[in-house]
Coordinates of C-alpha atoms in Angstrom, one line a residue:
X1 CA 99.5 -118.4 46.0
X2 CA 95.7 -116.2 46.2
X3 CA 92.8 -116.8 49.0
X4 CA 89.0 -116.6 47.6
X5 CA 86.1 -116.3 48.8
X6 CA 83.7 -118.6 47.4
X7 CA 79.5 -118.4 47.0
X8 CA 77.0 -120.9 45.1
X9 CA 73.4 -120.2 44.7
X10 CA 71.7 -123.3 43.5
X11 CA 67.3 -122.8 42.5
X12 CA 64.7 -122.7 41.9
X13 CA 64.1 -122.8 45.8
X14 CA 59.9 -122.6 44.6
X15 CA 61.1 -125.5 41.5
X16 CA 61.8 -128.5 44.4
X17 CA 60.0 -127.3 48.1
X18 CA 57.0 -125.0 48.0
X19 CA 55.4 -126.3 44.6
X20 CA 53.3 -129.7 46.0
X21 CA 50.6 -131.7 47.0
X22 CA 51.4 -134.7 49.6
X23 CA 53.6 -134.6 52.7
X24 CA 55.9 -135.8 51.1
X25 CA 56.3 -134.0 47.6
X26 CA 56.7 -131.3 50.7
X27 CA 59.5 -133.0 52.5
X28 CA 61.3 -134.4 49.3
X29 CA 61.4 -131.9 47.7
X30 CA 64.1 -129.8 50.2
X31 CA 65.8 -132.8 50.2
X32 CA 66.4 -132.8 47.2
X33 CA 67.0 -129.7 47.1
X34 CA 69.7 -130.6 50.1
X35 CA 71.2 -133.8 48.0
X36 CA 71.9 -131.3 45.3
X37 CA 73.5 -128.6 47.5
X38 CA 75.3 -131.0 49.7
X39 CA 76.4 -132.6 46.2
X40 CA 78.1 -129.4 44.9
X41 CA 79.5 -129.0 48.8
X42 CA 81.9 -131.9 49.0
X43 CA 82.7 -131.7 45.3
X44 CA 84.3 -128.2 46.5
X45 CA 85.5 -130.2 49.7
X46 CA 86.9 -132.0 48.0
X47 CA 88.8 -130.0 45.8
X48 CA 90.5 -128.6 48.2
X49 CA 88.4 -125.1 49.4
X50 CA 86.7 -124.6 52.9
X51 CA 83.2 -124.7 53.8
X52 CA 82.3 -121.8 55.8
X53 CA 78.7 -122.0 56.1
X54 CA 77.6 -125.0 55.4
X55 CA 80.2 -125.7 58.7
X56 CA 79.9 -129.9 59.4
X57 CA 82.5 -131.5 62.4
X58 CA 81.6 -134.6 60.5
X59 CA 82.2 -133.4 57.3
X60 CA 82.5 -137.2 55.5
X61 CA 80.1 -138.5 56.7
X62 CA 78.0 -135.6 57.1
X63 CA 78.2 -134.6 53.0
X64 CA 78.2 -137.8 51.7
X65 CA 75.3 -139.1 50.0
X66 CA 71.7 -140.2 51.6
X67 CA 67.5 -140.4 51.4
X68 CA 67.3 -140.9 55.0
X69 CA 64.9 -138.6 56.2
X70 CA 67.2 -137.6 58.9
X71 CA 69.8 -136.7 56.5
X72 CA 72.0 -133.5 57.3
X73 CA 70.7 -130.7 55.3
X74 CA 72.8 -127.6 53.3
X75 CA 71.0 -124.8 52.0
X76 CA 71.3 -123.9 48.7
X77 CA 73.7 -120.5 49.4
X78 CA 77.2 -122.2 50.0
X79 CA 80.1 -120.5 51.3
X80 CA 83.5 -121.4 51.2
X81 CA 87.2 -120.1 51.5
X82 CA 90.0 -121.5 48.6
X83 CA 93.9 -120.8 48.0
X84 CA 94.4 -121.0 44.5
X85 CA 97.6 -120.5 42.3
X86 CA 95.9 -118.1 39.2
X87 CA 92.5 -116.4 37.9
X88 CA 91.3 -119.9 35.8
X89 CA 92.2 -122.0 39.3
X90 CA 88.9 -121.3 40.6
X91 CA 87.5 -121.1 37.2
X92 CA 87.7 -124.7 37.1
X93 CA 87.3 -125.7 40.6
X94 CA 83.5 -123.7 40.2
X95 CA 82.4 -125.6 37.2
X96 CA 83.2 -128.7 39.5
X97 CA 81.2 -127.5 41.2
X98 CA 78.6 -126.4 39.0
X99 CA 78.1 -129.6 37.4
X100 CA 78.5 -131.5 40.4
X101 CA 75.0 -130.1 41.7
X102 CA 73.8 -130.9 38.7
X103 CA 74.6 -134.7 38.4
X104 CA 73.7 -135.3 41.0
X105 CA 69.6 -133.6 40.2
X106 CA 69.8 -135.8 37.2
X107 CA 70.9 -138.8 39.0
X108 CA 67.2 -138.2 40.6
X109 CA 65.5 -137.4 37.1
X110 CA 67.1 -140.9 35.6
X111 CA 65.9 -142.8 38.0
X112 CA 61.7 -141.5 38.2
X113 CA 62.3 -141.6 34.4
X114 CA 63.0 -144.9 34.5
X115 CA 60.4 -146.4 36.7
X116 CA 57.7 -143.7 34.8
X117 CA 59.3 -144.9 31.4
X118 CA 55.9 -146.3 29.7
X119 CA 53.8 -142.9 31.1
X120 CA 56.7 -140.7 30.0
X121 CA 56.9 -138.3 27.2
X122 CA 60.7 -137.7 26.6
X123 CA 60.6 -134.9 24.7
X124 CA 58.8 -133.4 27.3
X125 CA 61.4 -134.5 29.7
X126 CA 64.5 -133.6 28.2
X127 CA 64.2 -130.6 27.5
X128 CA 63.0 -130.1 31.7
X129 CA 65.6 -131.8 32.7
X130 CA 68.1 -129.7 31.6
X131 CA 66.2 -126.4 32.5
X132 CA 65.6 -126.9 35.5
X133 CA 68.1 -126.3 38.1
X134 CA 69.8 -123.1 37.6
X135 CA 73.3 -122.6 39.7
X136 CA 74.8 -118.1 40.7
X137 CA 78.2 -118.1 42.1
X138 CA 80.7 -115.4 42.6
X139 CA 84.7 -115.3 44.4
X140 CA 86.3 -112.1 44.9
X141 CA 90.3 -111.7 46.3
X142 CA 90.5 -111.6 49.7
X143 CA 92.3 -111.0 52.8
X144 CA 91.4 -112.3 56.6
X145 CA 91.3 -108.5 57.7
X146 CA 89.1 -107.9 55.6
X147 CA 86.7 -110.1 55.3
X148 CA 83.7 -108.5 56.2
X149 CA 84.2 -106.1 53.6
X150 CA 84.9 -108.6 51.3
X151 CA 81.6 -111.2 51.7
X152 CA 79.7 -107.8 51.9
X153 CA 81.1 -107.3 48.0
X154 CA 80.8 -111.4 47.5
X155 CA 77.2 -111.1 48.3
X156 CA 76.9 -107.9 46.4
X157 CA 77.6 -109.9 43.1
X158 CA 76.0 -112.7 43.2
X159 CA 73.2 -110.6 43.6
X160 CA 73.7 -109.5 39.9
X161 CA 74.8 -112.0 38.6
X162 CA 71.6 -113.8 39.8
X163 CA 69.4 -110.6 38.2
X164 CA 71.7 -111.9 34.4
X165 CA 69.1 -114.4 33.1
X166 CA 71.8 -116.8 30.5
X167 CA 69.9 -116.7 26.5
X168 CA 69.1 -119.8 25.2
X169 CA 68.6 -121.4 22.1
X170 CA 64.0 -121.2 23.4
X171 CA 63.0 -125.3 23.7
X172 CA 60.2 -126.9 21.7
X173 CA 56.8 -124.7 21.9
X174 CA 54.5 -127.6 23.1
X175 CA 50.9 -126.4 21.7
X176 CA 47.7 -128.6 24.0
X177 CA 49.5 -129.5 25.9
X178 CA 48.1 -129.2 30.2
X179 CA 50.0 -127.7 32.6
X180 CA 52.0 -129.5 35.9
X181 CA 48.6 -130.0 39.0
X182 CA 52.0 -128.9 41.2
X183 CA 52.4 -125.2 40.1
X184 CA 51.9 -124.4 36.5
X185 CA 54.8 -123.4 36.1
X186 CA 55.2 -126.1 33.1
X187 CA 54.1 -127.8 31.2
X188 CA 53.4 -132.5 32.0
X189 CA 55.6 -135.0 30.8
X190 CA 52.7 -137.1 31.3
X191 CA 51.5 -139.2 27.6
X192 CA 47.2 -138.2 27.6
X193 CA 46.1 -141.7 28.1
X194 CA 45.0 -142.2 24.4
X195 CA 48.9 -142.1 23.9
X196 CA 50.2 -145.0 26.9
X197 CA 49.8 -148.9 25.6
X198 CA 46.0 -149.8 27.2
X199 CA 45.0 -147.1 26.9
X200 CA 44.9 -145.9 29.9
X201 CA 47.2 -144.3 32.7
X202 CA 49.2 -147.7 34.9
X203 CA 46.9 -148.3 37.8
X204 CA 50.2 -150.1 40.0
X205 CA 52.0 -146.4 38.9
X206 CA 49.3 -144.4 40.3
X207 CA 49.4 -146.0 43.0
X208 CA 53.3 -145.5 43.1
X209 CA 53.1 -141.9 42.3
X210 CA 50.0 -141.0 44.4
X211 CA 48.4 -139.9 41.6
X212 CA 44.8 -138.3 42.2
X213 CA 42.5 -138.4 38.7
X214 CA 43.3 -136.3 36.4
X215 CA 46.9 -135.0 38.1
X216 CA 49.2 -133.7 36.2
X217 CA 52.6 -133.0 37.6
X218 CA 56.3 -131.5 35.5
X219 CA 59.7 -133.8 35.2
X220 CA 60.0 -132.0 38.9
X221 CA 57.2 -133.0 40.3
X222 CA 56.7 -136.8 38.9
X223 CA 60.4 -137.7 40.7
X224 CA 59.7 -135.6 43.1
X225 CA 57.1 -138.7 44.0
X226 CA 59.2 -141.2 42.3
X227 CA 62.6 -140.4 43.4
X228 CA 64.6 -141.7 46.4
X229 CA 62.7 -144.2 45.6
X230 CA 59.5 -145.4 48.4
X231 CA 61.1 -143.3 51.7
X232 CA 58.0 -142.8 53.5
X233 CA 57.2 -140.0 55.2
X234 CA 54.0 -139.5 57.2
X235 CA 50.7 -137.3 56.1
X236 CA 48.9 -134.6 57.9
X237 CA 47.2 -136.9 59.2
X238 CA 48.4 -139.5 61.3
X239 CA 50.2 -136.4 62.8
X240 CA 46.7 -135.0 63.8
X241 CA 45.7 -138.4 64.5
X242 CA 48.5 -138.4 67.8
X243 CA 46.3 -137.4 70.4
X244 CA 43.8 -139.9 69.8
X245 CA 45.5 -143.1 69.2
X246 CA 47.6 -142.4 72.0
X247 CA 44.8 -142.1 73.6
X248 CA 43.1 -145.2 72.5
X249 CA 46.3 -146.7 73.5
X250 CA 45.9 -146.2 77.6
X251 CA 42.9 -148.9 77.2
X252 CA 44.4 -152.5 77.2
X253 CA 40.8 -153.2 75.3
X254 CA 41.3 -150.6 72.7
X255 CA 45.8 -151.5 72.0
X256 CA 44.1 -154.8 70.9
X257 CA 41.6 -152.9 68.2
X258 CA 44.1 -151.1 67.0
X259 CA 47.0 -152.8 67.1
X260 CA 43.6 -155.4 64.6
X261 CA 43.7 -152.3 62.8
X262 CA 47.1 -152.1 62.1
X263 CA 48.2 -155.5 60.7
X264 CA 44.8 -155.0 58.2
X265 CA 47.1 -151.9 56.6
X266 CA 50.3 -153.7 56.9
X267 CA 51.9 -154.2 53.7
X268 CA 51.2 -153.5 50.1
X269 CA 47.2 -151.9 50.0
X270 CA 45.6 -149.3 48.5
X271 CA 44.6 -147.8 50.9
X272 CA 47.9 -146.9 53.7
X273 CA 51.5 -145.8 53.5
X274 CA 53.5 -145.9 56.1
X275 CA 54.9 -142.9 58.1
X276 CA 59.0 -144.2 57.5
X277 CA 61.2 -144.5 59.5
X278 CA 60.9 -144.6 62.9
X279 CA 57.9 -142.7 63.9
X280 CA 55.4 -142.9 65.4
X281 CA 56.3 -146.4 65.7
X282 CA 53.4 -147.2 68.0
X283 CA 51.0 -147.1 64.7
X284 CA 53.7 -146.5 62.0
X285 CA 50.5 -146.0 58.9
X286 CA 49.3 -143.1 58.1
X287 CA 45.5 -143.4 59.1
X288 CA 43.4 -142.0 57.3
X289 CA 41.3 -145.7 57.5
X290 CA 40.9 -143.7 61.5
X291 CA 38.4 -142.3 60.2
X292 CA 35.0 -143.2 60.0
X293 CA 34.0 -140.6 57.9
X294 CA 36.1 -141.6 55.2
X295 CA 36.6 -145.2 54.8
X296 CA 33.2 -145.3 52.7
X297 CA 36.0 -144.0 49.9
X298 CA 38.6 -146.1 50.8
X299 CA 36.5 -148.6 50.3
X300 CA 35.4 -147.4 46.5
X301 CA 38.4 -146.9 45.2
X302 CA 39.2 -150.5 46.6
X303 CA 36.5 -151.9 44.9
X304 CA 38.4 -150.2 41.2
X305 CA 41.8 -151.3 41.6
X306 CA 40.8 -155.3 43.0
X307 CA 41.7 -156.1 40.0
X308 CA 45.5 -155.8 40.5
X309 CA 47.4 -159.0 42.7
X310 CA 48.1 -157.4 46.0
X311 CA 44.9 -155.1 46.1
X312 CA 42.6 -157.5 45.7
X313 CA 41.4 -158.3 50.0
X314 CA 41.7 -155.1 50.1
X315 CA 38.1 -154.8 50.5
X316 CA 37.2 -157.2 53.0
X317 CA 40.3 -155.6 54.9
X318 CA 38.5 -152.5 54.5
X319 CA 34.9 -153.9 55.8
X320 CA 36.6 -155.6 58.6
X321 CA 38.7 -152.1 59.0
X322 CA 35.2 -150.4 59.7
X323 CA 33.7 -152.5 61.6
X324 CA 36.6 -152.3 63.7
X325 CA 36.6 -148.1 64.3
X326 CA 33.0 -148.8 64.6
X327 CA 33.6 -150.8 68.4
X328 CA 35.7 -147.6 69.1
X329 CA 34.1 -145.3 68.8
X330 CA 31.3 -146.7 70.2
X331 CA 34.1 -147.9 73.5
X332 CA 33.7 -143.8 74.1
X333 CA 36.9 -142.9 71.4
X334 CA 34.4 -140.9 69.2
X335 CA 35.6 -139.8 65.6
X336 CA 39.5 -137.7 65.8
X337 CA 39.9 -134.6 65.9
X338 CA 40.6 -133.5 62.3
X339 CA 42.9 -130.9 62.9
X340 CA 47.1 -130.2 63.2
X341 CA 49.9 -127.5 63.5
X342 CA 52.3 -126.4 60.9
X343 CA 55.0 -124.9 63.3
X344 CA 57.6 -122.5 61.3
X345 CA 60.9 -120.7 62.2
X346 CA 63.4 -118.4 62.0
X347 CA 66.3 -117.0 63.1
X348 CA 65.3 -112.9 64.0
X349 CA 67.8 -111.0 62.1
X350 CA 70.1 -113.3 61.1
X351 CA 71.1 -111.6 58.4
X352 CA 72.9 -108.8 60.5
X353 CA 73.8 -110.9 63.1
X354 CA 76.2 -112.5 60.5
X355 CA 77.2 -109.1 58.2
X356 CA 79.4 -107.8 62.2
X357 CA 81.2 -111.3 61.9
X358 CA 84.7 -110.4 60.3
X359 CA 86.8 -113.5 61.0
X360 CA 86.6 -117.2 58.5
X361 CA 86.6 -119.2 61.2
X362 CA 84.0 -117.1 63.8
X363 CA 82.0 -117.6 60.8
X364 CA 82.8 -121.5 60.4
X365 CA 82.0 -121.5 64.2
X366 CA 79.7 -119.6 63.8
X367 CA 77.4 -122.1 61.3
X368 CA 79.0 -125.2 62.9
X369 CA 76.1 -123.6 66.3
X370 CA 74.2 -123.6 63.2
X371 CA 74.0 -126.7 62.6
X372 CA 73.6 -127.8 65.5
X373 CA 70.8 -126.6 65.6
X374 CA 69.1 -128.2 62.9
X375 CA 69.8 -131.5 64.4
X376 CA 68.5 -130.8 68.2
X377 CA 65.1 -129.3 66.5
X378 CA 64.7 -132.9 64.9
X379 CA 65.0 -133.9 68.5
X380 CA 62.4 -131.8 70.0
X381 CA 60.1 -131.8 67.4
X382 CA 60.4 -135.7 67.0
X383 CA 61.8 -137.5 69.7
X384 CA 60.0 -135.5 72.0
X385 CA 57.3 -133.9 70.9
X386 CA 55.8 -136.6 68.5
X387 CA 55.8 -134.5 65.5
X388 CA 57.2 -135.0 61.6
X389 CA 60.1 -132.1 60.2
X390 CA 59.9 -131.2 56.3
X391 CA 63.0 -129.4 56.9
X392 CA 65.5 -128.2 59.7
X393 CA 68.4 -126.4 58.2
X394 CA 70.9 -122.9 60.3
X395 CA 68.3 -120.8 62.1
X396 CA 64.8 -122.3 60.1
X397 CA 62.6 -125.6 60.3
X398 CA 59.7 -126.8 59.0
X399 CA 58.3 -128.9 60.6
X400 CA 54.1 -130.9 61.1
X401 CA 53.2 -131.3 65.3
X402 CA 49.8 -133.0 66.7
X403 CA 47.9 -130.3 68.0
X404 CA 48.7 -130.2 72.0
X405 CA 52.3 -130.5 71.8
X406 CA 53.7 -127.7 69.5
X407 CA 53.4 -125.2 72.2
X408 CA 55.5 -127.1 74.1
X409 CA 57.1 -127.9 71.7
X410 CA 57.8 -124.0 70.1
X411 CA 58.5 -123.4 73.7
X412 CA 61.7 -125.7 73.6
X413 CA 62.7 -124.6 70.2
X414 CA 63.1 -121.3 71.8
X415 CA 65.3 -121.8 74.4
X416 CA 67.5 -124.8 72.1
X417 CA 68.8 -121.7 69.7
X418 CA 68.5 -119.4 72.3
X419 CA 70.9 -121.5 74.2
X420 CA 73.5 -122.9 71.4
X421 CA 73.8 -119.0 70.2
X422 CA 74.5 -117.7 73.8
X423 CA 77.8 -117.3 73.3
X424 CA 79.0 -115.6 69.5
X425 CA 77.2 -112.6 70.2
X426 CA 80.5 -110.4 70.1
X427 CA 81.1 -108.4 73.8
X428 CA 77.6 -106.2 73.6
X429 CA 76.2 -107.3 71.4
X430 CA 72.7 -108.9 71.8
X431 CA 72.4 -112.6 71.9
X432 CA 70.2 -114.4 68.6
X433 CA 66.7 -115.0 69.0
X434 CA 64.3 -117.5 67.5
X435 CA 60.9 -116.3 66.4
X436 CA 57.9 -119.1 65.9
X437 CA 54.9 -119.1 63.7
X438 CA 52.2 -121.8 64.5
X439 CA 49.1 -122.1 62.6
X440 CA 46.8 -125.0 63.3
X441 CA 44.7 -126.1 60.0
X442 CA 42.6 -129.3 58.9
X443 CA 43.8 -132.3 58.1
X444 CA 41.7 -131.2 54.0
X445 CA 43.2 -127.9 53.6
X446 CA 44.6 -128.0 50.7
X447 CA 48.4 -128.3 51.7
X448 CA 49.9 -124.5 49.8
X449 CA 46.9 -123.0 52.0
X450 CA 48.5 -124.9 54.7
X451 CA 52.2 -123.9 54.2
X452 CA 50.8 -120.4 53.7
X453 CA 48.9 -120.3 57.2
X454 CA 52.0 -121.5 58.9
X455 CA 53.9 -118.8 56.7
X456 CA 52.3 -116.4 57.7
X457 CA 52.0 -117.1 61.4
X458 CA 56.0 -117.6 61.4
X459 CA 55.7 -113.9 59.8
X460 CA 53.2 -112.4 62.4
X461 CA 56.0 -113.5 64.8
X462 CA 58.7 -111.3 63.7
X463 CA 56.5 -107.9 64.0
X464 CA 57.2 -105.7 65.4
X465 CA 60.1 -106.1 67.9
X466 CA 60.8 -110.0 67.0
X467 CA 61.6 -112.5 69.1
X468 CA 57.7 -113.9 68.8
X469 CA 55.4 -116.7 69.0
X470 CA 52.1 -116.6 66.7
X471 CA 49.4 -118.6 67.2
X472 CA 46.2 -119.0 64.3
X473 CA 43.3 -121.4 64.5
X474 CA 41.6 -121.3 60.9
X475 CA 38.0 -123.4 61.0
X476 CA 36.6 -125.5 58.1
X477 CA 33.6 -123.3 58.9
X478 CA 35.2 -120.4 58.0
X479 CA 36.1 -116.6 59.0
X480 CA 39.1 -115.4 60.3
X481 CA 41.0 -116.7 61.5
X482 CA 41.9 -116.2 65.4
X483 CA 45.3 -114.9 66.1
X484 CA 46.9 -114.2 68.2
X485 CA 51.1 -112.8 69.2
X486 CA 53.1 -112.2 71.3
X487 CA 56.6 -111.5 72.6
X488 CA 58.5 -114.6 74.3
X489 CA 59.6 -113.9 78.2
X490 CA 61.1 -116.4 81.2
X491 CA 59.2 -119.0 81.3
X492 CA 57.3 -116.9 85.4
X493 CA 56.7 -113.9 83.0
X494 CA 53.5 -115.1 82.3
X495 CA 54.2 -114.7 78.7
X496 CA 51.6 -116.3 75.1
X497 CA 52.9 -120.4 76.3
X498 CA 52.2 -119.9 80.2
X499 CA 49.2 -118.2 79.5
X500 CA 47.8 -120.4 77.3
X501 CA 49.2 -123.5 79.4
X502 CA 47.0 -121.9 82.0
X503 CA 43.6 -121.5 79.7
X504 CA 44.3 -125.0 78.9
X505 CA 44.4 -126.3 82.1
X506 CA 41.2 -124.9 83.1
X507 CA 38.7 -126.9 79.8
X508 CA 41.0 -129.9 81.0
X509 CA 39.8 -129.1 84.6
X510 CA 36.5 -128.5 83.3
X511 CA 36.3 -125.0 85.8
X512 CA 35.5 -123.0 83.0
X513 CA 31.9 -122.7 80.7
X514 CA 32.5 -123.7 77.9
X515 CA 30.1 -120.6 76.8
X516 CA 32.2 -117.9 78.1
X517 CA 34.8 -117.4 76.1
X518 CA 32.1 -116.1 73.2
X519 CA 30.5 -113.7 76.3
X520 CA 34.4 -112.1 76.6
X521 CA 33.8 -111.0 72.9
X522 CA 30.2 -109.9 73.8
X523 CA 31.8 -108.7 76.3
X524 CA 34.6 -106.4 74.3
X525 CA 31.9 -105.3 72.1
X526 CA 30.3 -102.9 75.0
X527 CA 33.4 -101.4 75.2
X528 CA 34.5 -100.7 71.1
X529 CA 34.6 -97.3 69.7
X530 CA 34.0 -95.3 73.4
X531 CA 36.0 -92.0 72.8
X532 CA 37.2 -92.4 76.0
X533 CA 39.3 -95.4 77.4
X534 CA 37.3 -97.1 80.2
X535 CA 38.1 -97.8 83.1
X536 CA 40.0 -100.2 84.0
X537 CA 37.8 -101.1 87.1
X538 CA 34.8 -101.6 85.7
X539 CA 35.3 -103.5 83.5
X540 CA 37.3 -106.1 85.3
X541 CA 34.1 -106.3 87.5
X542 CA 32.4 -106.7 84.6
X543 CA 34.7 -109.8 83.9
X544 CA 34.2 -110.5 87.7
X545 CA 30.0 -110.8 87.3
X546 CA 30.4 -112.8 83.6
X547 CA 32.9 -115.9 85.6
X548 CA 30.3 -115.5 88.4
X549 CA 27.1 -116.8 86.6
X550 CA 28.6 -120.3 86.5
X551 CA 25.7 -122.5 84.9
X552 CA 24.6 -126.2 85.6
X553 CA 26.7 -128.3 82.9
X554 CA 29.0 -126.2 82.6
X555 CA 31.3 -127.0 84.4
X556 CA 31.5 -129.9 87.2
X557 CA 33.9 -127.2 89.8
X558 CA 33.7 -124.1 90.2
X559 CA 36.5 -121.7 89.1
X560 CA 39.6 -121.6 91.2
X561 CA 40.4 -118.6 92.9
X562 CA 43.5 -118.5 91.2
X563 CA 42.1 -118.4 88.1
X564 CA 39.7 -116.1 88.6
X565 CA 42.1 -113.8 89.5
X566 CA 44.0 -114.3 86.5
X567 CA 41.6 -113.6 83.9
X568 CA 40.5 -110.0 86.3
X569 CA 44.2 -108.7 85.1
X570 CA 44.0 -110.3 82.1
X571 CA 41.1 -108.0 81.6
X572 CA 42.5 -104.1 81.6
X573 CA 41.0 -102.8 78.5
X574 CA 39.3 -103.3 75.4
X575 CA 41.7 -104.7 73.3
X576 CA 42.5 -107.2 76.1
X577 CA 39.8 -108.8 76.8
X578 CA 39.3 -109.0 73.1
X579 CA 42.9 -111.2 73.8
X580 CA 42.1 -113.1 76.4
X581 CA 38.9 -113.8 74.5
X582 CA 40.5 -115.0 71.5
X583 CA 43.3 -117.0 74.0
X584 CA 40.3 -118.0 75.9
X585 CA 38.9 -119.5 72.5
X586 CA 42.0 -120.9 71.2
X587 CA 43.1 -122.4 74.3
X588 CA 39.2 -124.9 73.7
X589 CA 40.6 -126.3 70.7
X590 CA 43.5 -127.5 72.0
X591 CA 42.1 -128.7 74.3
X592 CA 40.5 -130.9 72.4
X593 CA 43.5 -132.7 71.6
X594 CA 44.8 -132.5 75.6
X595 CA 41.6 -134.1 76.0
X596 CA 41.7 -137.1 73.1
X597 CA 45.1 -137.6 74.6
X598 CA 43.9 -138.4 78.0
X599 CA 41.8 -141.0 76.4
X600 CA 39.0 -138.9 76.5
X601 CA 36.0 -138.0 73.6
X602 CA 34.9 -134.9 71.7
X603 CA 31.1 -133.8 72.3
X604 CA 29.4 -133.3 69.6
X605 CA 32.0 -134.5 66.9
X606 CA 31.4 -137.3 65.0
X607 CA 32.9 -136.3 61.6
X608 CA 36.0 -134.2 60.4

């Protein structure tokens, strides 16, 4: 018997995850790739392979097919060890694993094709479905005492194999066919309206697919929209709304009105979708009807769909909802804050940490700890901080969170990661750390842009010395985003998250003038470009004078002495002043969501 180390890579990730216009596209794309990878991992295990990555304590349960939103996630790289008699056996095992992955993809695609058959160009569909999955693999004989070097050789072989493309006969040349609206990479599989029976795209199918007028989709796009049945996923609107909903529900009358709106959103409607599973059960709908400024658009859409039986009364429902929303706004709740947070977390230098592992058992246990973190991350985001996880696998997390809970969630994720992996560095090696990027964006920004914001924040968190927290704020008013970054500190060491907590509290206590942050920015400009660094004492005195100018109507209480000292201590140079001003501007925006969670309206905010 010969021991082999085996690796399988499934892609392309771009097609399955990145190409997305809606939150469900994003979630189901990552879920779909995970399920395809899971099918291969299950086949490897069933054929006698010992999985190293992923690793699970309950493989029978975790590797079973599932469309639950919280199903076990499997990354697109699978590492395993086999004991076989000869090289031919490993080739057969490799073929079986690849077939399991391809078959799982075709299961989803076939179900979507069946549901959308009346609008699908079958020739283009079949060409695309057979050409989507890219599976690469490699294997090497190995000995346990040379595990580390054998694994390095294995990954080099995989990289070489992935760089080589199989030459196949070109598919049909489809001239004059529109490209997919998601990414423009493939032709649309949707027929032109004139070629569809009835001369137009069926309204009921368009609604099920959440298809915008004129939107074109390739086979992957259609499968994302229709695959997995009708498992819903919370929209970014519902995430942004959460602080406002919590605030309304603090009042008995407000809760009663919100409950009535919820009853009008229940069932099959043209203007509302569910949140899925156990998320947001206090108001389990996407909630776009709660933005009064958006109701006219929904009412117009309802009129166009009134000939479809389930939606014939939607116009009346929306009229009643409009009256109820107006009643809430007149009660002092105002328009909801239309911002939410995209959180992207990633383990630091994990490749280097794994490269130091010299034993497959140790590696398997390390992988099991990463799986434990992935499960904990879902609980932290969803149960403790009212967010929703798009993807949580190994050391990667992508999640959406309300603005008022995002920093606390980031701190908890960072600390949990360190806690779970604290025993796994070998003697004398540093413990793995987690960098977290948070981007705050507007619900009307394109999802592709929002994902880019989140990724940029995560990359910022890692530079220059990793183990960082980055906060970025993108406003609809334009201009450059506010960008903040600091290394994680212990909770009592005044790191970025602790400073933000203090500044937010000042705004909530109404002890800090709203204009003071802008005035600090202006003060910083006074010191820009000085040939010699200004005296820190001069800067401190300027800040002290600025804070002493308390104006009526800009806070009902004086700034507390301790807060003054903290502010002055943070302003010792031009760079310090710029950073402090940005922290205060960011804190002001986050405090708005805290106010709404407390049942208070936002002055001057009438529309998103």
